Tab-separated table of C-alpha atoms and ligand atoms in Angstrom:
chain	number	residue	atom	x	y	z
A	11	MET	CA	-3.571	-15.338	-12.030
A	12	THR	CA	-2.568	-15.118	-15.714
A	13	ASP	CA	-3.843	-12.071	-16.730
A	14	ILE	CA	-2.043	-10.367	-13.620
A	15	LYS	CA	0.923	-12.207	-14.293
A	16	LYS	CA	0.781	-11.009	-17.936
A	17	MET	CA	0.168	-7.410	-16.720
A	18	ALA	CA	3.247	-7.688	-14.534
A	19	THR	CA	5.446	-8.843	-17.092
A	20	LYS	CA	4.284	-6.485	-19.562
A	21	THR	CA	5.032	-3.530	-17.299
A	22	THR	CA	8.328	-4.899	-16.837
A	23	ALA	CA	8.955	-5.314	-20.417
A	24	LYS	CA	7.762	-1.733	-20.813
A	25	LEU	CA	9.991	-0.348	-17.925
A	26	SER	CA	13.204	-2.170	-19.419
A	27	LYS	CA	12.554	-0.197	-22.646
A	28	MET	CA	12.458	3.042	-20.935
A	29	LYS	CA	15.243	5.610	-22.250
A	30	THR	CA	17.511	6.253	-19.520
A	31	GLU	CA	18.247	9.656	-21.436
A	32	THR	CA	15.078	11.820	-20.204
A	33	LYS	CA	13.658	14.708	-21.948
A	34	ILE	CA	13.591	17.749	-19.804
A	35	SER	CA	11.840	20.770	-21.396
A	36	GLY	CA	12.541	19.773	-24.938
A	37	LYS	CA	16.178	19.319	-24.797
A	38	THR	CA	17.794	15.783	-24.895
A	39	TRP	CA	21.364	15.059	-23.543
A	40	PRO	CA	23.628	14.225	-26.671
A	41	GLU	CA	23.020	10.614	-27.948
A	42	ARG	CA	26.578	9.943	-27.377
A	43	ASP	CA	29.324	11.776	-25.557
A	44	GLN	CA	31.860	11.206	-22.787
A	45	THR	CA	29.460	12.605	-20.215
A	46	THR	CA	26.779	10.115	-20.500
A	47	ALA	CA	26.335	6.516	-20.093
A	48	THR	CA	23.472	4.030	-20.857
A	49	THR	CA	22.701	2.113	-17.595
A	50	ILE	CA	20.232	-0.203	-17.231
A	51	ASN	CA	18.161	1.836	-14.563
A	52	PRO	CA	17.201	5.286	-15.077
A	53	PRO	CA	19.423	8.382	-14.008
A	54	THR	CA	18.065	10.079	-10.976
A	55	TYR	CA	17.747	14.135	-11.171
A	56	ARG	CA	18.297	16.344	-8.333
A	57	GLY	CA	16.749	19.790	-9.134
A	58	SER	CA	14.981	22.751	-7.978
A	59	THR	CA	15.174	24.963	-11.216
A	60	VAL	CA	14.267	23.498	-14.377
A	61	LEU	CA	15.621	25.358	-17.337
A	62	PHE	CA	13.465	26.646	-20.405
A	63	ASP	CA	14.676	26.616	-23.822
A	64	SER	CA	13.711	30.211	-24.496
A	65	PHE	CA	11.603	33.121	-23.183
A	66	GLN	CA	8.855	32.110	-25.627
A	67	GLU	CA	8.654	28.714	-23.775
A	68	MET	CA	8.766	30.340	-20.539
A	69	LEU	CA	5.549	32.602	-21.544
A	70	LYS	CA	3.723	29.227	-22.462
A	71	VAL	CA	3.608	28.626	-18.552
A	72	GLY	CA	1.326	31.452	-17.780
A	73	ARG	CA	-0.934	30.625	-20.671
A	74	HIS	CA	-1.426	27.134	-19.272
A	75	GLU	CA	0.298	25.833	-22.821
A	76	TYR	CA	3.691	24.576	-21.416
A	77	GLU	CA	3.796	20.864	-21.842
A	78	GLY	CA	7.414	20.274	-20.102
A	79	ILE	CA	8.249	20.042	-16.611
A	80	THR	CA	8.622	23.734	-14.964
A	81	TYR	CA	10.039	23.117	-11.587
A	82	GLY	CA	11.520	20.651	-9.023
A	83	THR	CA	7.993	20.404	-7.312
A	84	ASP	CA	6.779	19.485	-10.661
A	85	ARG	CA	7.475	15.638	-10.424
A	86	LEU	CA	10.653	15.331	-11.893
A	87	PRO	CA	11.417	12.364	-14.392
A	88	THR	CA	12.441	9.685	-12.101
A	89	GLN	CA	9.152	10.188	-10.267
A	90	ARG	CA	6.960	10.273	-13.323
A	91	GLN	CA	8.560	6.946	-14.569
A	92	PHE	CA	7.347	5.375	-11.135
A	93	GLU	CA	3.962	6.992	-11.211
A	94	GLU	CA	3.593	5.493	-14.785
A	95	ALA	CA	4.649	2.048	-13.894
A	96	MET	CA	2.302	1.928	-10.956
A	97	ARG	CA	-0.366	3.445	-13.072
A	98	GLU	CA	-0.119	0.581	-15.591
A	99	LEU	CA	-0.046	-2.191	-12.932
A	100	GLU	CA	-2.981	-0.927	-11.291
A	101	GLY	CA	-4.876	-0.099	-14.363
A	102	GLY	CA	-6.034	3.364	-13.236
A	103	ALA	CA	-6.051	6.621	-14.786
A	104	VAL	CA	-3.693	8.995	-12.861
A	105	THR	CA	-1.130	7.748	-10.139
A	106	ARG	CA	0.636	10.221	-7.851
A	107	VAL	CA	3.667	9.420	-5.253
A	108	PHE	CA	3.899	10.657	-1.811
A	109	GLN	CA	6.521	10.545	0.821
A	110	SER	CA	5.123	7.787	2.825
A	111	GLY	CA	2.113	5.528	2.826
A	112	ILE	CA	0.386	7.583	5.519
A	113	ALA	CA	0.807	10.878	3.561
A	114	ALA	CA	-0.890	9.029	0.538
A	115	ILE	CA	-3.962	8.311	2.906
A	116	GLN	CA	-3.904	11.728	4.584
A	117	THR	CA	-3.880	13.375	1.118
A	118	ALA	CA	-6.411	11.205	-0.708
A	119	LEU	CA	-8.982	12.055	2.375
A	120	LEU	CA	-8.237	15.796	2.083
A	121	ALA	CA	-8.482	15.749	-1.596
A	122	PHE	CA	-12.193	14.309	-1.620
A	123	THR	CA	-13.620	15.816	1.726
A	124	LYS	CA	-14.856	19.254	2.569
A	125	SER	CA	-16.365	20.958	5.806
A	126	GLY	CA	-19.713	19.372	6.852
A	127	ASP	CA	-18.983	15.949	5.117
A	128	HIS	CA	-19.238	12.634	6.864
A	129	ILE	CA	-16.990	9.773	5.827
A	130	LEU	CA	-16.929	5.878	6.782
A	131	VAL	CA	-13.714	4.143	7.743
A	132	CYS	CA	-13.398	0.482	8.268
A	133	ASP	CA	-12.181	-0.343	11.723
A	134	ASN	CA	-9.384	-2.396	10.780
A	135	ALA	CA	-7.799	0.235	8.591
A	136	TYR	CA	-4.015	1.302	9.162
A	137	GLY	CA	-4.022	3.231	12.814
A	138	PRO	CA	-2.401	6.444	12.011
A	139	GLY	CA	-4.997	7.128	9.236
A	140	GLN	CA	-7.878	6.547	11.792
A	141	ARG	CA	-6.162	8.850	14.055
A	142	PHE	CA	-5.771	11.567	11.396
A	143	CYS	CA	-9.532	11.534	10.964
A	144	LYS	CA	-10.094	11.829	14.662
A	145	LYS	CA	-7.540	14.523	15.144
A	146	VAL	CA	-7.080	16.588	11.956
A	147	LEU	CA	-10.304	16.084	9.684
A	148	LYS	CA	-12.537	16.653	12.914
A	149	LYS	CA	-10.884	20.063	12.994
A	150	PHE	CA	-12.003	20.968	9.800
A	151	ASN	CA	-15.681	19.827	10.490
A	152	ILE	CA	-15.574	16.425	8.831
A	153	ASP	CA	-17.190	13.598	10.827
A	154	PHE	CA	-16.258	9.919	10.832
A	155	THR	CA	-17.918	6.507	11.681
A	156	PRO	CA	-15.715	3.474	12.045
A	157	ILE	CA	-17.514	0.572	10.493
A	158	PRO	CA	-17.184	-3.290	11.022
A	159	PRO	CA	-13.826	-4.735	9.719
A	160	ASN	CA	-15.656	-7.331	7.687
A	161	VAL	CA	-18.522	-4.980	6.351
A	162	GLY	CA	-20.106	-5.795	3.183
A	163	ALA	CA	-23.754	-4.868	1.815
A	164	ASP	CA	-24.505	-3.702	5.506
A	165	VAL	CA	-22.676	-0.705	4.592
A	166	GLU	CA	-25.950	0.625	3.906
A	167	GLN	CA	-26.926	1.169	7.230
A	168	TYR	CA	-23.985	3.529	8.396
A	169	ILE	CA	-24.555	5.968	5.457
A	170	GLN	CA	-25.806	9.224	6.336
A	171	SER	CA	-27.298	12.129	4.070
A	172	ASN	CA	-23.758	13.754	4.181
A	173	THR	CA	-21.498	10.760	3.503
A	174	VAL	CA	-19.105	11.324	0.847
A	175	LEU	CA	-16.454	8.789	1.342
A	176	ILE	CA	-15.777	5.120	2.607
A	177	LEU	CA	-12.295	4.142	3.459
A	178	LEU	CA	-11.500	0.480	2.997
A	179	GLU	CA	-8.543	-1.722	3.690
A	180	SER	CA	-8.752	-5.324	3.010
A	181	PRO	CA	-7.287	-7.643	4.338
A	182	GLY	CA	-7.222	-4.950	7.372
A	183	SER	CA	-4.415	-4.171	9.574
A	184	ILE	CA	-3.344	-6.615	12.285
A	185	THR	CA	-6.611	-8.665	12.362
A	186	PHE	CA	-6.592	-9.362	8.475
A	187	GLU	CA	-10.678	-9.328	8.261
A	188	ILE	CA	-11.725	-8.930	4.559
A	189	GLN	CA	-14.420	-6.504	3.386
A	190	ASP	CA	-17.065	-7.457	0.299
A	191	ILE	CA	-15.714	-4.656	-1.604
A	192	PRO	CA	-17.819	-5.221	-4.675
A	193	ALA	CA	-20.864	-5.247	-2.484
A	194	ILE	CA	-19.782	-1.845	-1.066
A	195	THR	CA	-18.560	-0.354	-4.237
A	196	ALA	CA	-22.060	-1.193	-5.859
A	197	ILE	CA	-23.931	0.503	-3.122
A	198	ALA	CA	-21.504	3.507	-2.998
A	199	ARG	CA	-21.768	4.132	-6.808
A	200	GLN	CA	-25.571	4.230	-6.602
A	201	ARG	CA	-25.063	7.192	-4.119
A	202	ASN	CA	-22.504	8.826	-5.727
A	203	ILE	CA	-19.952	8.172	-2.573
A	204	ILE	CA	-16.221	7.759	-3.508
A	205	THR	CA	-14.571	4.518	-2.318
A	206	LEU	CA	-10.819	4.194	-1.484
A	207	LEU	CA	-9.030	1.071	-0.724
A	208	ASP	CA	-5.899	0.529	1.006
A	209	ALA	CA	-4.388	-2.734	-0.978
A	210	THR	CA	-0.989	-2.759	0.512
A	211	TRP	CA	-1.065	-6.176	1.791
A	212	ALA	CA	-1.946	-7.612	-1.584
A	213	THR	CA	0.335	-5.253	-3.878
A	214	PRO	CA	-1.010	-4.357	-7.324
A	215	LEU	CA	0.015	-7.959	-8.146
A	216	TYR	CA	-2.797	-9.912	-5.996
A	217	LEU	CA	-5.522	-7.412	-5.929
A	218	LYS	CA	-7.226	-5.413	-8.662
A	219	PRO	CA	-9.262	-2.621	-6.900
A	220	PHE	CA	-10.449	-0.993	-9.951
A	221	GLU	CA	-11.984	-4.378	-11.270
A	222	LEU	CA	-13.945	-4.509	-8.021
A	223	GLY	CA	-15.595	-1.179	-8.589
A	224	VAL	CA	-13.021	0.906	-6.455
A	225	ASP	CA	-12.427	4.597	-7.460
A	226	VAL	CA	-8.998	4.934	-5.300
A	227	SER	CA	-6.500	2.528	-4.853
A	228	ILE	CA	-3.699	3.499	-2.192
A	229	HIS	CA	-0.364	1.578	-1.316
A	230	SER	CA	2.466	1.831	1.075
A	231	VAL	CA	5.290	1.223	-1.439
A	232	THR	CA	7.430	1.305	1.981
A	233	LYS	CA	6.473	-2.466	2.127
A	234	TYR	CA	6.703	-4.985	-0.714
A	235	ILE	CA	7.136	-2.609	-3.480
A	236	SER	CA	10.254	-1.131	-2.403
A	237	GLY	CA	11.094	-4.371	-0.383
A	238	TYR	CA	14.241	-3.844	1.232
A	239	SER	CA	13.027	-1.705	4.364
A	240	ASP	CA	15.085	1.305	3.478
A	241	VAL	CA	12.452	3.550	1.552
A	242	LEU	CA	9.265	5.471	2.792
A	243	ALA	CA	6.696	6.172	-0.011
A	244	GLY	CA	3.197	5.797	-1.274
A	245	THR	CA	0.939	5.916	-4.198
A	246	VAL	CA	-2.532	6.969	-4.705
A	247	THR	CA	-4.096	5.675	-8.203
A	248	VAL	CA	-7.318	6.981	-9.133
A	249	ASN	CA	-9.868	6.120	-11.801
A	250	GLU	CA	-10.804	8.437	-15.011
A	251	ARG	CA	-13.655	9.654	-13.040
A	252	TYR	CA	-11.702	11.061	-10.132
A	253	SER	CA	-8.458	11.925	-12.128
A	254	ARG	CA	-8.867	15.770	-12.489
A	255	THR	CA	-9.935	16.126	-9.032
A	256	PHE	CA	-7.068	14.369	-7.524
A	257	GLY	CA	-4.288	15.392	-10.015
A	258	GLY	CA	-5.349	18.900	-9.623
A	259	PHE	CA	-5.104	18.732	-5.837
A	260	TYR	CA	-1.713	16.972	-5.659
A	261	LYS	CA	-0.457	19.838	-8.147
A	262	GLN	CA	-2.075	22.620	-5.911
A	263	MET	CA	-0.528	21.233	-2.874
A	264	GLU	CA	3.028	20.952	-4.700
A	265	ILE	CA	3.700	17.595	-3.381
A	266	TYR	CA	6.598	15.888	-4.641
A	267	THR	CA	8.892	12.701	-3.893
A	268	PRO	CA	12.681	12.845	-4.117
A	269	ALA	CA	14.157	10.938	-6.851
A	270	GLU	CA	15.981	8.622	-4.841
A	271	GLU	CA	12.904	7.259	-3.026
A	272	CYS	CA	11.157	7.007	-6.738
A	273	TYR	CA	14.328	5.316	-8.365
A	274	LEU	CA	14.301	2.595	-5.260
A	275	ALA	CA	10.644	2.159	-5.741
A	276	LEU	CA	11.030	1.543	-9.265
A	277	ARG	CA	14.083	-0.965	-8.936
A	278	GLY	CA	11.718	-2.705	-6.243
A	279	LEU	CA	9.127	-2.881	-8.818
A	280	HIS	CA	11.120	-5.251	-11.101
A	281	SER	CA	11.711	-7.852	-8.653
A	282	LEU	CA	8.225	-7.759	-6.788
A	283	THR	CA	6.808	-10.658	-8.693
A	284	THR	CA	9.658	-12.969	-7.575
A	285	ARG	CA	10.001	-11.600	-4.001
A	286	LEU	CA	6.200	-11.948	-3.283
A	287	ARG	CA	6.159	-15.551	-4.601
A	288	GLN	CA	8.802	-16.556	-1.937
A	289	HIS	CA	6.955	-14.471	0.713
A	290	GLU	CA	3.751	-16.058	-0.315
A	291	GLN	CA	4.971	-19.669	-0.162
A	292	SER	CA	7.023	-19.524	2.897
A	293	ALA	CA	4.234	-17.624	4.935
A	294	LEU	CA	1.684	-20.416	3.823
A	295	THR	CA	4.253	-22.912	5.060
A	296	VAL	CA	4.823	-21.169	8.361
A	297	ALA	CA	1.105	-20.701	8.633
A	298	LYS	CA	0.285	-24.315	8.173
A	299	TRP	CA	2.854	-25.120	10.553
A	300	LEU	CA	1.559	-23.131	13.374
A	301	GLN	CA	-1.860	-24.655	13.148
A	302	THR	CA	-0.257	-27.663	14.355
A	303	VAL	CA	1.124	-26.194	17.163
A	304	SER	CA	-0.983	-27.019	20.596
A	305	ILE	CA	-0.769	-23.656	22.390
A	306	VAL	CA	-1.754	-21.564	19.008
A	307	ASP	CA	-5.548	-20.794	18.782
A	308	ASN	CA	-6.487	-18.941	15.659
A	309	VAL	CA	-4.079	-18.526	12.650
A	310	LEU	CA	-4.997	-15.263	11.070
A	311	HIS	CA	-4.190	-15.910	7.245
A	312	PRO	CA	-6.645	-15.065	4.351
A	313	ALA	CA	-5.460	-18.043	2.270
A	314	LEU	CA	-6.429	-20.746	4.870
A	315	PRO	CA	-9.905	-22.193	4.707
A	316	CYS	CA	-10.261	-21.433	8.364
A	317	HIS	CA	-10.377	-17.705	7.920
A	318	PRO	CA	-13.917	-16.387	8.190
A	319	GLU	CA	-13.762	-14.629	5.014
A	320	HIS	CA	-11.686	-16.970	3.111
A	321	HIS	CA	-14.401	-17.397	0.367
A	322	LEU	CA	-14.244	-13.573	-0.338
A	323	TRP	CA	-10.337	-13.774	-0.537
A	324	GLN	CA	-10.635	-16.675	-2.950
A	325	ARG	CA	-13.130	-14.643	-5.123
A	326	ASP	CA	-11.438	-11.427	-5.241
A	327	PHE	CA	-7.750	-11.814	-4.462
A	328	THR	CA	-5.250	-14.054	-6.794
A	329	GLY	CA	-2.628	-14.612	-4.269
A	330	SER	CA	-1.564	-13.976	-0.663
A	331	SER	CA	1.486	-11.993	0.879
A	332	GLY	CA	3.814	-12.821	3.635
A	333	LEU	CA	2.119	-11.037	6.511
A	334	PHE	CA	-0.316	-12.826	8.931
A	335	ALA	CA	-1.070	-13.400	12.585
A	336	PHE	CA	-1.796	-15.858	15.394
A	337	THR	CA	-3.492	-15.970	18.708
A	338	PHE	CA	-2.911	-18.204	21.788
A	339	LYS	CA	-5.276	-20.240	23.587
A	340	LYS	CA	-4.145	-19.008	26.840
A	341	ASP	CA	-3.340	-15.229	27.875
A	342	TYR	CA	0.233	-15.216	28.780
A	343	THR	CA	1.908	-12.063	30.828
A	344	ASP	CA	4.185	-9.694	29.304
A	345	ASP	CA	7.147	-11.549	31.042
A	346	GLN	CA	6.102	-14.745	29.669
A	347	LEU	CA	5.694	-13.379	25.972
A	348	ALA	CA	8.933	-11.673	26.289
A	349	ALA	CA	10.734	-14.950	27.012
A	350	PHE	CA	9.328	-16.132	23.578
A	351	ILE	CA	9.981	-13.288	21.680
A	352	ASP	CA	13.403	-12.277	23.015
A	353	SER	CA	14.793	-15.614	22.490
A	354	LEU	CA	13.925	-15.730	18.431
A	355	GLU	CA	16.935	-15.410	16.524
A	356	LEU	CA	15.825	-14.655	12.909
A	357	PHE	CA	12.473	-12.875	13.827
A	358	HIS	CA	13.011	-9.334	14.929
A	359	LEU	CA	11.096	-6.863	16.666
A	360	GLY	CA	9.866	-3.785	14.613
A	361	TYR	CA	7.225	-1.911	12.701
A	362	SER	CA	6.551	-1.797	9.169
A	363	TRP	CA	6.873	-5.236	7.003
A	364	GLY	CA	7.421	-6.658	3.581
A	365	GLY	CA	11.083	-6.434	3.507
A	366	TYR	CA	13.617	-9.598	3.154
A	367	LYS	CA	14.055	-9.747	7.062
A	368	SER	CA	11.234	-11.520	9.275
A	369	LEU	CA	9.772	-9.346	11.617
A	370	LEU	CA	7.278	-9.904	14.659
A	371	THR	CA	5.140	-7.394	16.596
A	372	ALA	CA	2.919	-8.609	19.368
A	373	ALA	CA	-0.137	-6.528	21.078
A	374	LYS	CA	-3.741	-6.525	21.984
A	375	ILE	CA	-5.873	-4.338	19.632
A	376	MET	CA	-7.986	-1.504	20.266
A	377	ARG	CA	-11.319	-1.475	18.199
A	378	ALA	CA	-14.109	0.808	18.309
A	379	THR	CA	-16.503	-1.944	16.790
A	380	PRO	CA	-17.047	-5.504	18.291
A	381	SER	CA	-14.088	-7.783	17.647
A	382	ARG	CA	-13.312	-11.632	17.163
A	383	TYR	CA	-10.272	-10.810	18.824
A	384	ALA	CA	-11.012	-8.317	21.655
A	385	GLY	CA	-8.750	-8.842	24.637
A	386	LYS	CA	-6.426	-11.357	22.912
A	387	THR	CA	-2.684	-10.970	22.278
A	388	ILE	CA	-2.168	-10.847	18.312
A	389	VAL	CA	1.286	-12.108	17.150
A	390	ARG	CA	1.828	-10.470	13.759
A	391	LEU	CA	4.404	-12.116	11.608
A	392	SER	CA	6.063	-10.368	8.438
A	393	ILE	CA	7.616	-13.604	6.923
A	394	GLY	CA	10.924	-12.519	5.103
A	395	LEU	CA	13.072	-14.225	2.502
A	396	GLU	CA	15.055	-16.423	5.184
A	397	ASP	CA	15.094	-19.926	4.747
A	398	CYS	CA	11.586	-21.303	5.544
A	399	ASP	CA	12.730	-24.227	7.762
A	400	ASP	CA	15.133	-21.917	9.600
A	401	LEU	CA	12.069	-19.815	10.362
A	402	ILE	CA	10.136	-22.786	11.795
A	403	GLN	CA	12.759	-24.001	13.803
A	404	ASP	CA	13.275	-20.437	15.269
A	405	LEU	CA	9.566	-20.114	16.258
A	406	GLU	CA	9.602	-23.728	17.395
A	407	SER	CA	12.225	-23.051	19.880
A	408	GLY	CA	10.911	-19.861	20.803
A	409	LEU	CA	7.278	-21.035	21.606
A	410	ALA	CA	8.827	-24.004	23.631
A	411	MET	CA	9.543	-21.198	26.155
A	412	LEU	CA	5.711	-20.876	26.697
A	413	THR	CA	5.018	-24.467	27.723
B	515	LIG	C1	2.514	0.913	6.750
B	515	LIG	C2	1.181	1.022	6.337
B	515	LIG	C3	0.804	2.148	5.638
B	515	LIG	C4	1.917	3.419	6.061
B	515	LIG	O1	2.769	3.249	5.100
B	515	LIG	P1	3.952	4.150	5.661
B	515	LIG	O2	4.856	4.353	4.307
B	515	LIG	O3	5.090	3.377	6.693
B	515	LIG	O4	3.826	5.723	5.973
B	515	LIG	C5	-0.420	2.283	5.255
B	515	LIG	N1	-1.281	1.312	5.184
B	515	LIG	C6	-0.739	0.021	5.730
B	515	LIG	C7	-2.104	-1.097	5.251
B	515	LIG	C8	0.240	-0.122	6.152
B	515	LIG	O5	0.771	-1.332	6.535
């Protein structure tokens, strides 16, 4: 805990020292004149054309000797600042930003595969990412096999001679199973298979994928990092070994992320530690309360001792966030569920999570591999920053509609 806290503080300290005047192509704005101001947060740049100082400087581009930013798609300064903050927080070699979390997943998959390859994807990975494997990678003759959501050393039995990549997400979407990450990465390393981990739930504060042997760490910045449900963004951070492949692919594709999104993500990062602490506390309080409710069956929260992979969470994570789920003992009709859900005043219905407003989704899950929760309605809660007693009271009166 202390190391991560230190790292978070260190990054924050470093961010706060960042100059608000940013050098583009060798020129800085004048130190003090009537058209500049030193604000706490960095300026955002809008631009397609980026000017060169001289023709000699422009000629350097063709010789791959130019060190400045060449064009609007060459990652403008606000993007580079956010990338650097994330890279440092993650302890990786290279970070790149994307216009959404799903774009980050898709591009990472494309960067590290080619026709004829086979990949493994844990069955609780973010649904749209799995659909991308089925609908798009398949078109390019890249085959995929879903593996159990709580896979560990048994990953070995799914590996084929052409397996090149394993995509993990821990805890996974909707059902919160946890994979034995170090067991999987040890096996993958031996066989030269690259491992990707979507660590959105834990944020860079509560899980250090590179310390567990992961090669590529993915985050949906849309969630806790930006924190206000008004940004779509994602990041991919890679270790030294894959930094050239990934950095090169990003550059080749000329992907970039608009400055406003990077600015908001960077701003979110400054309050992440504080917000997450509150999400964590409130979610644990609500989860423990739900365990006392007679009609509730399982509470799917990795930090509760009853969670089947609680020991793995305890070993590998340094905290829990505000997203978890529960199931009912009985199977209710949609009309009964509607009576409960629509009566809630503080929990709103909507996709995504990680913002200040509490959200709820409820559905039965579809899995390709056997699931503990097959056929069960899973109610997922994103615990926001409202007063925790109010949230419990809201759920209490809502759940009373079912009894
Ligand atoms: C939301 C989410 C994504 C996708 O992020 P977007 O920015 O919404 O595209 C990826 N992975 C996980 C685990 C998510 O929850």
